[in-house]
Coordinates of N, CA, C and O in Angstrom, one line a residue:
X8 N -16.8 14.2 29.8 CA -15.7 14.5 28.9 C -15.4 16.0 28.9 O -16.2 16.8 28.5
X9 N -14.1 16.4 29.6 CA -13.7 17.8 29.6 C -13.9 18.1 27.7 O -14.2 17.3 26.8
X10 N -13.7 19.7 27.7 CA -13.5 20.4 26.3 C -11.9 20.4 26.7 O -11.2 20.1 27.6
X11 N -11.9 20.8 25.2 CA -10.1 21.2 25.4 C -10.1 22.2 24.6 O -10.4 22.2 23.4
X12 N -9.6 23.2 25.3 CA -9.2 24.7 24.5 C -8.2 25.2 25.4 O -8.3 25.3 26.7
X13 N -7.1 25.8 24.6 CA -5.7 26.2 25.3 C -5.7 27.5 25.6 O -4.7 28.0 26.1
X14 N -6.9 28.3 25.2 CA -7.3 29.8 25.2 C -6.7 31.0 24.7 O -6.9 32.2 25.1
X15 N -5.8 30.3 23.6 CA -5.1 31.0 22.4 C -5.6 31.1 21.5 O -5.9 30.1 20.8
X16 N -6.1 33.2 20.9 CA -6.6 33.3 19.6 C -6.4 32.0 18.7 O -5.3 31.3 18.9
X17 N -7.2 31.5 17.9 CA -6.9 30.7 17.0 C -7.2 28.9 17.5 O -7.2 27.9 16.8
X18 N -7.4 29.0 18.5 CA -7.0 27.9 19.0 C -8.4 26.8 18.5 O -9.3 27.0 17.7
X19 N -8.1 25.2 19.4 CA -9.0 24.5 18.9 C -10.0 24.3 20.3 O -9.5 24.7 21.3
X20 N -11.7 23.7 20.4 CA -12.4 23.9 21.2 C -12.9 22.3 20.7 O -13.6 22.2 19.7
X21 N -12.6 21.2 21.5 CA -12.8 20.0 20.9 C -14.4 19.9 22.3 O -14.4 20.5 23.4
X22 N -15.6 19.0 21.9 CA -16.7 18.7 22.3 C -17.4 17.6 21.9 O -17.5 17.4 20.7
X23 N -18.0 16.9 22.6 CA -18.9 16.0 22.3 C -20.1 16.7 21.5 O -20.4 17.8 22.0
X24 N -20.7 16.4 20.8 CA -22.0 16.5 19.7 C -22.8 15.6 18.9 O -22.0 15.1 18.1
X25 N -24.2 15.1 18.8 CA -24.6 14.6 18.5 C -24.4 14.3 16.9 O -24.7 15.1 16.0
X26 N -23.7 12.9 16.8 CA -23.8 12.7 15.2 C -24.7 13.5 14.3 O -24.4 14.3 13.4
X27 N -26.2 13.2 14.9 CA -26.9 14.1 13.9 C -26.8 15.2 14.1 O -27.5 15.8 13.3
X28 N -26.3 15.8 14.8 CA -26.7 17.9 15.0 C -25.8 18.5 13.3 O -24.8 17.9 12.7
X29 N -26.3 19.4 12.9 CA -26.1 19.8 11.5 C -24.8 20.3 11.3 O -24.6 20.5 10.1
X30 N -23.7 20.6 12.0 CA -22.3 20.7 12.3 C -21.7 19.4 12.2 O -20.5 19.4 11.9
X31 N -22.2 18.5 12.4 CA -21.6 17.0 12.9 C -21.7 16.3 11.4 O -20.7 15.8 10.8
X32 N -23.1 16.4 10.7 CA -23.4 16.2 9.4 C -22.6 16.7 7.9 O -22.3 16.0 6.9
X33 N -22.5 18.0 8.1 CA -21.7 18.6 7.4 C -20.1 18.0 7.5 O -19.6 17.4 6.6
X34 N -19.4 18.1 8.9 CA -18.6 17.5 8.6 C -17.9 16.2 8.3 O -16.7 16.1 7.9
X35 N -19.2 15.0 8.6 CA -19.2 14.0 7.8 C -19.0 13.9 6.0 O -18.4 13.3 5.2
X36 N -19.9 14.8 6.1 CA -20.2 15.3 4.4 C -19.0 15.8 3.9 O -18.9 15.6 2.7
X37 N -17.8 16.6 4.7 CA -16.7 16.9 4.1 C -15.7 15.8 4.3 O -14.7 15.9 3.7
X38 N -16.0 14.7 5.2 CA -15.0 14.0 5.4 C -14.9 12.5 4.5 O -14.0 11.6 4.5
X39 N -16.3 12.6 3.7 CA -16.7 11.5 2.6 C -16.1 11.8 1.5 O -15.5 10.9 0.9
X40 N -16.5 13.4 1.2 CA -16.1 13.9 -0.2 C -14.3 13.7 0.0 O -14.0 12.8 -0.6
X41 N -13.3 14.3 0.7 CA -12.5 13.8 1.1 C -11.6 12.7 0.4 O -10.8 12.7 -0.5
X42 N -12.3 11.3 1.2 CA -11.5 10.3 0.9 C -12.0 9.3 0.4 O -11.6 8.1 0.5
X43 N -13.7 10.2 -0.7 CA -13.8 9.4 -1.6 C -13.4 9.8 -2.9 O -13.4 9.2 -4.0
X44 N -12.9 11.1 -2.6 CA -12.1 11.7 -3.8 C -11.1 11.3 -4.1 O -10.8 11.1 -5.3
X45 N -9.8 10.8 -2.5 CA -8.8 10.7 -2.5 C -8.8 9.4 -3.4 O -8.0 9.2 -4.3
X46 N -9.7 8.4 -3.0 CA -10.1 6.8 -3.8 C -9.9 6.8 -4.8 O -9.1 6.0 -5.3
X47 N -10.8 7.6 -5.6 CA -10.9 7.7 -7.2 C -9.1 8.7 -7.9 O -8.3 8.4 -8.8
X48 N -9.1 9.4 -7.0 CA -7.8 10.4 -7.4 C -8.4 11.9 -8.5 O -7.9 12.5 -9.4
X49 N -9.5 11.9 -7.9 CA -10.0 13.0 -8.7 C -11.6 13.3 -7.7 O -12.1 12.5 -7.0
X50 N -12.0 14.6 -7.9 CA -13.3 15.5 -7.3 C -14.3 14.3 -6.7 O -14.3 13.4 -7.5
X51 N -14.9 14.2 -5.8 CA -15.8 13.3 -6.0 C -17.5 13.4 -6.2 O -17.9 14.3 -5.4
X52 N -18.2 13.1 -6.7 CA -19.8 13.6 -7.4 C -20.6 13.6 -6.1 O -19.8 13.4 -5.2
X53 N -22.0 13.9 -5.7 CA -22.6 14.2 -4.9 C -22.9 13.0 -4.7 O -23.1 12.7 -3.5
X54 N -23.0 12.0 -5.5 CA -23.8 11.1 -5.7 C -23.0 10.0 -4.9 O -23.5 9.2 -4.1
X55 N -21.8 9.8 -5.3 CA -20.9 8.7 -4.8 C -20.2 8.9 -3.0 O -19.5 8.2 -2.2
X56 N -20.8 10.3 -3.0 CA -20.4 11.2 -1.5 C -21.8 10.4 -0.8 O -21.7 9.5 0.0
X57 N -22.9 11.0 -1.3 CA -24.3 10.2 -0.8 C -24.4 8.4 0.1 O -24.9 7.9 1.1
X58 N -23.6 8.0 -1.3 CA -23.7 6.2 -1.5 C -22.4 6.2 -0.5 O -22.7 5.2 0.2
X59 N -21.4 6.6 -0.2 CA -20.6 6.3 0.7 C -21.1 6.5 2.0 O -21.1 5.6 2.8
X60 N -22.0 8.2 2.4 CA -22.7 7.9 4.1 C -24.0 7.0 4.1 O -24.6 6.9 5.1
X61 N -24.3 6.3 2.8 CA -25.4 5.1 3.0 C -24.9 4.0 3.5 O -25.4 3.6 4.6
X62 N -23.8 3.4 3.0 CA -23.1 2.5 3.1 C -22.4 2.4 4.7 O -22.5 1.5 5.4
X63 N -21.7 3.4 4.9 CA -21.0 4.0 6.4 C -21.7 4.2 6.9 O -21.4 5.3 7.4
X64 N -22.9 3.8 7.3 CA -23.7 4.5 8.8 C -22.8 5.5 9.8 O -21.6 5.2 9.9
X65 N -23.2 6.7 10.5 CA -22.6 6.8 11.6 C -23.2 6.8 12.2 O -22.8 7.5 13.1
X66 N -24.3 6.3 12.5 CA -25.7 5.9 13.5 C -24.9 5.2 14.6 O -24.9 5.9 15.6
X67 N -24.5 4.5 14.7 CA -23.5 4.1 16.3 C -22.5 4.8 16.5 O -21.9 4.5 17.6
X68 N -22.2 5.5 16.1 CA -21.1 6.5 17.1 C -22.2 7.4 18.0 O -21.7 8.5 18.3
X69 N -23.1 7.2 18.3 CA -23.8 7.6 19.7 C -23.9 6.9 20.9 O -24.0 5.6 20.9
X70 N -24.0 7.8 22.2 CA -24.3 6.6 23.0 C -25.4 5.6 22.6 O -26.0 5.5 21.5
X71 N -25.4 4.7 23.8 CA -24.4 4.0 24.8 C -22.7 3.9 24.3 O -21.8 4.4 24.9
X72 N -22.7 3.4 23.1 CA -21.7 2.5 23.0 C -21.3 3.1 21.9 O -21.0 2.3 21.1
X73 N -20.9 4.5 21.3 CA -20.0 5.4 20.5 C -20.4 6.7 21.1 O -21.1 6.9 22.1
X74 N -19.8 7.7 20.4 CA -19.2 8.9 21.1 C -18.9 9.5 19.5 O -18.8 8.7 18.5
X75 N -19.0 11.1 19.4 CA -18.6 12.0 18.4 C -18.2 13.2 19.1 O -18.7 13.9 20.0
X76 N -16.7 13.4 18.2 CA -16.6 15.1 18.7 C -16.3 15.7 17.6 O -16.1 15.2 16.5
X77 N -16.4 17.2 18.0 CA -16.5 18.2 17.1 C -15.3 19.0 17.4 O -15.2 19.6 18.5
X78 N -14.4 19.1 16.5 CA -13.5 20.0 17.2 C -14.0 21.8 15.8 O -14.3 22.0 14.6
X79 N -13.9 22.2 16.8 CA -14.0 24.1 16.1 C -12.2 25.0 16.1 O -11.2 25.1 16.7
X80 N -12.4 25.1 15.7 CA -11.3 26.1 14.9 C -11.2 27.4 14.9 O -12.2 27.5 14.1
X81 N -10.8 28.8 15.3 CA -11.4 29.8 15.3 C -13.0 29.7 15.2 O -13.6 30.0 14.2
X82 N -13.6 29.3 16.3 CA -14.9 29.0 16.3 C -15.8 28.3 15.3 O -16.9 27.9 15.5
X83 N -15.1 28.4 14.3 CA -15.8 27.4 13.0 C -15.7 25.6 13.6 O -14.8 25.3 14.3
X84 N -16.6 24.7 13.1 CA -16.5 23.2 12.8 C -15.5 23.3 11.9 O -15.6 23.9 10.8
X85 N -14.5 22.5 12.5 CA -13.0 22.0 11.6 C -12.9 21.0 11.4 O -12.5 20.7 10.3
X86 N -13.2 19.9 12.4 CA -12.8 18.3 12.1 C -13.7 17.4 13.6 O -14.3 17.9 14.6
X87 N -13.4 16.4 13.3 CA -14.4 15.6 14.2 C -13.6 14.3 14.1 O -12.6 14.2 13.5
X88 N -14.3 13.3 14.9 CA -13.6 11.8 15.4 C -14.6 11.1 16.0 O -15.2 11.8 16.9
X89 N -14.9 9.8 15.7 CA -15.8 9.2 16.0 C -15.2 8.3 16.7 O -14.0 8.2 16.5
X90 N -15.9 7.3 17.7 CA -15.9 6.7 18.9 C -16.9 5.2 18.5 O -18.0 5.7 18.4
X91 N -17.0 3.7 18.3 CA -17.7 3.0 19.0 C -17.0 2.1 19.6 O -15.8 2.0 19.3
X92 N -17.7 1.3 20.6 CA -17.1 -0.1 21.1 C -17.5 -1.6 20.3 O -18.5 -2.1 20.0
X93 N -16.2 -1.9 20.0 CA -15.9 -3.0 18.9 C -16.7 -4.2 20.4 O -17.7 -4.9 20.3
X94 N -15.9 -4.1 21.5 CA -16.0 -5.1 22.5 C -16.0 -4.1 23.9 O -15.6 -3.0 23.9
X95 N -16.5 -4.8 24.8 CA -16.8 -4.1 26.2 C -15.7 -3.8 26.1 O -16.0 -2.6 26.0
X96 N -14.1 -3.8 26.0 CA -12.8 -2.7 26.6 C -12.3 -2.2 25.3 O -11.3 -1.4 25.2
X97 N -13.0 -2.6 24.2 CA -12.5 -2.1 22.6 C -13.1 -1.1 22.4 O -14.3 -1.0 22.7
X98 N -12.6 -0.3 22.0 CA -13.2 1.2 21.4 C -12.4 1.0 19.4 O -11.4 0.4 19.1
X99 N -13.2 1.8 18.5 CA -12.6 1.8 17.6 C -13.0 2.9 17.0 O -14.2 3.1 16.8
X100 N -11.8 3.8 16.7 CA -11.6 5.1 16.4 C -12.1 5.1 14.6 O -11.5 4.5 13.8
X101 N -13.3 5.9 14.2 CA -13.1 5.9 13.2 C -13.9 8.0 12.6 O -14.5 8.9 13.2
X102 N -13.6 7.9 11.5 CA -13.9 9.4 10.9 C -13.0 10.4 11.7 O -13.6 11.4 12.2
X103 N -11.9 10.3 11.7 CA -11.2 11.4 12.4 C -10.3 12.4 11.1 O -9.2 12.3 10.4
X104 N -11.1 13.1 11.2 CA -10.9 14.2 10.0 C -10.5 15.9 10.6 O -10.9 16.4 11.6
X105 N -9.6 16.3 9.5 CA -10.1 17.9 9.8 C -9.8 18.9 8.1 O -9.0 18.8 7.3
X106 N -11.0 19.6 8.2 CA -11.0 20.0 7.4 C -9.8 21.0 6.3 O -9.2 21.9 6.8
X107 N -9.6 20.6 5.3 CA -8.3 21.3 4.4 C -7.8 22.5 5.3 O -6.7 22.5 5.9
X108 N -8.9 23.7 5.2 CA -8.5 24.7 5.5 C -8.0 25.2 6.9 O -7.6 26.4 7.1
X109 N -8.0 23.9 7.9 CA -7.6 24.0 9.5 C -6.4 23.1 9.5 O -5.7 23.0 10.5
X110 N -5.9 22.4 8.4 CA -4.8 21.5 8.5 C -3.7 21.8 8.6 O -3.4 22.8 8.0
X111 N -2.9 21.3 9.2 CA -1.3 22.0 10.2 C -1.8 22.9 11.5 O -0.7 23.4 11.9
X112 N -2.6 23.3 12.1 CA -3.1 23.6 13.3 C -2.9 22.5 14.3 O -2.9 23.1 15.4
X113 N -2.9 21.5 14.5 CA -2.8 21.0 15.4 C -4.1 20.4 15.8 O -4.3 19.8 16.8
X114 N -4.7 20.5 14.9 CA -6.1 19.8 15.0 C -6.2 18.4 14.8 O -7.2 17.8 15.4
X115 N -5.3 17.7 14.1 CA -5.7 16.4 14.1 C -5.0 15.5 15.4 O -5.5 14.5 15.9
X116 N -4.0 16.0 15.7 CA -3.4 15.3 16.7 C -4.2 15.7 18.3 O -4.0 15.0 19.2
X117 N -5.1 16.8 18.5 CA -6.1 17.6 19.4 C -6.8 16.4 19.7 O -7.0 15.8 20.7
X118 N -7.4 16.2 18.2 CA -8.7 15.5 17.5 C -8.8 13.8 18.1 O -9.8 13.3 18.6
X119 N -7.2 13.1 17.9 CA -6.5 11.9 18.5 C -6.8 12.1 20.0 O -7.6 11.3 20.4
X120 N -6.1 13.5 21.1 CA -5.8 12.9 22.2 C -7.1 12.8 22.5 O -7.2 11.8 23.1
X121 N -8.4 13.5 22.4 CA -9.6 13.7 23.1 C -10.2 12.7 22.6 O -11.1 12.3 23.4
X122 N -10.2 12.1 21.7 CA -11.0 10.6 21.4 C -10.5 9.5 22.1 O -11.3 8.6 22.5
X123 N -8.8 9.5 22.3 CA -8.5 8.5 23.3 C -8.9 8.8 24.9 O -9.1 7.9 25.7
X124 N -9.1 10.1 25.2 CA -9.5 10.4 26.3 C -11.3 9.8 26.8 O -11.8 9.6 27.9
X125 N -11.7 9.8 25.5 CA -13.4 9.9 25.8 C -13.5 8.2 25.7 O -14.1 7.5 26.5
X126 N -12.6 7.6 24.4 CA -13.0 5.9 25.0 C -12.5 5.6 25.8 O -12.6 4.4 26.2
X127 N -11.5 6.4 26.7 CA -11.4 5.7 28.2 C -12.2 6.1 29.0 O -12.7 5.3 29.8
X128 N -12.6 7.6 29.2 CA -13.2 7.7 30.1 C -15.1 7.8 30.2 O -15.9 7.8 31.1
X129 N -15.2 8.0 29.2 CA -16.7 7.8 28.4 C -17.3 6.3 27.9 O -18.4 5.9 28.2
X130 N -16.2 5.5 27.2 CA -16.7 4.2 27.1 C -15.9 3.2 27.5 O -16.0 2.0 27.0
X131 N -14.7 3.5 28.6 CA -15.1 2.5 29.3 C -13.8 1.4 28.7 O -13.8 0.2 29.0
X132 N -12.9 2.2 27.7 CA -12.4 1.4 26.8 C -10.9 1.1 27.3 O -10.3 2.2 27.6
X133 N -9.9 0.0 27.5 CA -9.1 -0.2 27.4 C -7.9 0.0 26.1 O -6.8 0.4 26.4
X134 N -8.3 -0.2 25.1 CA -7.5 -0.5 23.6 C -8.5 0.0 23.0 O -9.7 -0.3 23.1
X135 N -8.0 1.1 21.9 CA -8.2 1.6 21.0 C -7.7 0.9 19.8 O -6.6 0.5 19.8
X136 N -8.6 0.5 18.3 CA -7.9 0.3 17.2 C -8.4 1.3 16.3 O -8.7 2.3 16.8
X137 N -8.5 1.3 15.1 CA -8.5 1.8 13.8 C -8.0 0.6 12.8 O -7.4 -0.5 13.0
X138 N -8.7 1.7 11.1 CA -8.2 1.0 10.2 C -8.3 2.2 9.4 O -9.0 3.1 9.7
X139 N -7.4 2.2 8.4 CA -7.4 3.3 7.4 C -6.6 2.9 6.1 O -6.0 1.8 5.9
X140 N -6.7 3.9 5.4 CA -5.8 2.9 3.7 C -4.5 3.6 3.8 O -4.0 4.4 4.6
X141 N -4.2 3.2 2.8 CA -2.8 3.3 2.0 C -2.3 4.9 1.7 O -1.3 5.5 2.1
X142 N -3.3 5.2 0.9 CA -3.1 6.4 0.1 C -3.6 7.4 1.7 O -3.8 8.5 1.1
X143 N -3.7 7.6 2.3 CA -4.1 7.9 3.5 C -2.8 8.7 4.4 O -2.8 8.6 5.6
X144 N -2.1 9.2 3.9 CA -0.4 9.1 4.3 C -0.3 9.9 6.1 O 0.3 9.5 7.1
X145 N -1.2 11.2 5.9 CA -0.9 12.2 7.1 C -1.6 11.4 8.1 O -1.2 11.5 9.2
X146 N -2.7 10.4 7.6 CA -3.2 9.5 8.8 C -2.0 8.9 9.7 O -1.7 9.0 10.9
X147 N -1.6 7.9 8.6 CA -0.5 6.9 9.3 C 0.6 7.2 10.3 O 1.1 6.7 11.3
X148 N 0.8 8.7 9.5 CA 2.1 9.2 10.2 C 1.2 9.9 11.6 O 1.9 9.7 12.7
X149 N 0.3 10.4 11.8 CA -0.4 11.0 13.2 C -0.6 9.6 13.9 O -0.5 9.7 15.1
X150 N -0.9 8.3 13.4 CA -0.9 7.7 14.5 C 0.6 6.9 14.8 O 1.0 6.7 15.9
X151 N 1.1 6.6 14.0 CA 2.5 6.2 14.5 C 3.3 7.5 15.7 O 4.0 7.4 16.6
X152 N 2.6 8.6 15.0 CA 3.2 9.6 16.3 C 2.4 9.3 17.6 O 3.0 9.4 18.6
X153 N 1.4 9.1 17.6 CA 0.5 8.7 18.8 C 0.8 7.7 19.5 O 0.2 7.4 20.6
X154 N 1.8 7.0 19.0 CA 1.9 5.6 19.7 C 0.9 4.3 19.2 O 0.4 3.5 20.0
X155 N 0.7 4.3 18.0 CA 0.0 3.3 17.8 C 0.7 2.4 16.9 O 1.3 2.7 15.9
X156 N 0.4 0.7 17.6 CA 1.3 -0.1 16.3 C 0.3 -0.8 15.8 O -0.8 -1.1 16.2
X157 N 1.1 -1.0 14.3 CA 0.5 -1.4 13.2 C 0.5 -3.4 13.9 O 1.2 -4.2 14.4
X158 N -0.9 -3.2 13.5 CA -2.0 -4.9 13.6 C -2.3 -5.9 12.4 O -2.1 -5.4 11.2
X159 N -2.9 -7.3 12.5 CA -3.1 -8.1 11.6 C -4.5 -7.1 11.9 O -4.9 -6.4 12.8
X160 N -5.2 -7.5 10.4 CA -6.6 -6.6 9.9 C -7.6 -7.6 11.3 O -7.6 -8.7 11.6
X161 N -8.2 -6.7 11.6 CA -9.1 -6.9 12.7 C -11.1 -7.4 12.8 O -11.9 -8.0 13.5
X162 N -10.9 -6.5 11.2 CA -12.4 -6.1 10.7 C -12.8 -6.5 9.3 O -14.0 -6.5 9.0
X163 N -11.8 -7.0 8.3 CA -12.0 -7.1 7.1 C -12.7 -5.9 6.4 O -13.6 -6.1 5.5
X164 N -12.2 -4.5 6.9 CA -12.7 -3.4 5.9 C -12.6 -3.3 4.7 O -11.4 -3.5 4.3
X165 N -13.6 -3.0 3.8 CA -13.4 -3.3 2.2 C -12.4 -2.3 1.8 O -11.7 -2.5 0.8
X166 N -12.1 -1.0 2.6 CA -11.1 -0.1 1.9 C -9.7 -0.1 2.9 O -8.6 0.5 2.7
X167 N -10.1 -1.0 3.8 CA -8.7 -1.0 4.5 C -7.4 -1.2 4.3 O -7.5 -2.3 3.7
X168 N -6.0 -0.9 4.3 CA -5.0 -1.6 3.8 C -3.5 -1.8 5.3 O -2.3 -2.1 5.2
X169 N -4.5 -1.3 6.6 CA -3.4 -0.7 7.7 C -4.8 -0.4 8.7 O -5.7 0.4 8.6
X170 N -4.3 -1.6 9.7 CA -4.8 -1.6 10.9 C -3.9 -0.9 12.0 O -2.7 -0.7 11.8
X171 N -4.5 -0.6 13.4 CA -3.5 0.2 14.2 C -4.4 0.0 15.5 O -5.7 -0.2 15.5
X172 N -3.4 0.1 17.0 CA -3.9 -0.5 17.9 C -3.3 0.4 19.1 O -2.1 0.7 19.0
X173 N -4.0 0.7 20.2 CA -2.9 1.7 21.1 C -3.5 1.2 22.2 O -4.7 1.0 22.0
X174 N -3.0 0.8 23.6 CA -3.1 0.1 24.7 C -3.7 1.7 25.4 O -2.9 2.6 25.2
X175 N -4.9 2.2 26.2 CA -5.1 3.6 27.0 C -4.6 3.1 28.0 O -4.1 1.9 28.2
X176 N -4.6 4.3 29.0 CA -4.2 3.9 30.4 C -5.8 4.2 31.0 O -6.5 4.9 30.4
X177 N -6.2 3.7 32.3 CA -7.4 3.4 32.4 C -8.2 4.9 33.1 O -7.3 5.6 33.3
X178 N -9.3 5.4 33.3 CA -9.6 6.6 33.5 C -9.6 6.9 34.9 O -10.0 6.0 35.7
X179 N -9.3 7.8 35.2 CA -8.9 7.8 37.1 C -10.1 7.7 38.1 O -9.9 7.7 39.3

């Protein structure tokens, strides 16, 4: 899996990183508080931040069969995107976040192409899906720009409300 950096002050530096490495963690930890805040419609407690990465493992987004990247931002951890295989050509995109303070950079859509790049060319994946909610708005609209169409629910996610599905082209 290339990096991707356009070598413009400011720019983004997207990489593979171990779920667990402490950059990878933290940004999990901001991407819980997030959109368990967004859930409630108010701050979210340490505690319900906690009980959401118990419940969400991200223990399979490692190899074999997932993938994590880290994208940095003016050299800081900005946002990340997780990687597993639903089925030997299924990849399913999930935790693709970037942090408040990196948002409108161009990071989330960075964040998109290098995750479709790594399940094709890392796992091997034909079709990418996802699932994400309602209240979720900048999501929907980054993947409908991506080329992805909206699917019958795939997974029965308990917070899901909008499945999404993108055909890759295969890796050279």
């Amino acid at each position: 899996m290339r990096r991707v950096n356009d070598g413009r002050p400011g720019s983004w530096n997207i990489a593979p990183l171990p779920v667990g490495h402490p950059d990878s963690a933290a940004l999990l930890r901001a991407y819980y508080d997030d959109i368990v805040g967004r859930y409630h419609g108010r701050r979210a407690t340490r505690e319900e931040v906690d009980a959401a990465l118990a419940e969400e493992s991200s223990d399979d987004l490692a190899p074999p069969t997932g993938h994590f990247l880290v994208g940095r931002w003016e050299g800081r951890p900005a946002g990340c995107a997780g990687l597993r295989l639903l089925e030997e050509r299924t990849a399913e995109l999930t935790r693709l976040f970037v942090l408040p303070g990196a948002r409108g950079t161009g990071g989330g859509a960075r964040l998109l192409a290098a995750a479709e790049r790594a399940a094709a060319e890392v796992l091997g994946a034909r079709v990418i899906r996802l699932d994400t909610r309602a209240d979720l708005v900048e999501a929907r609209a980054l993947y409908a720009r991506g080329g992805y169409a909206e699917i019958p629910d795939y997974n029965g996610g308990k917070y899901a409300d909008h499945w999404f599905e993108k055909r890759l082209s295969p890796s050279p």
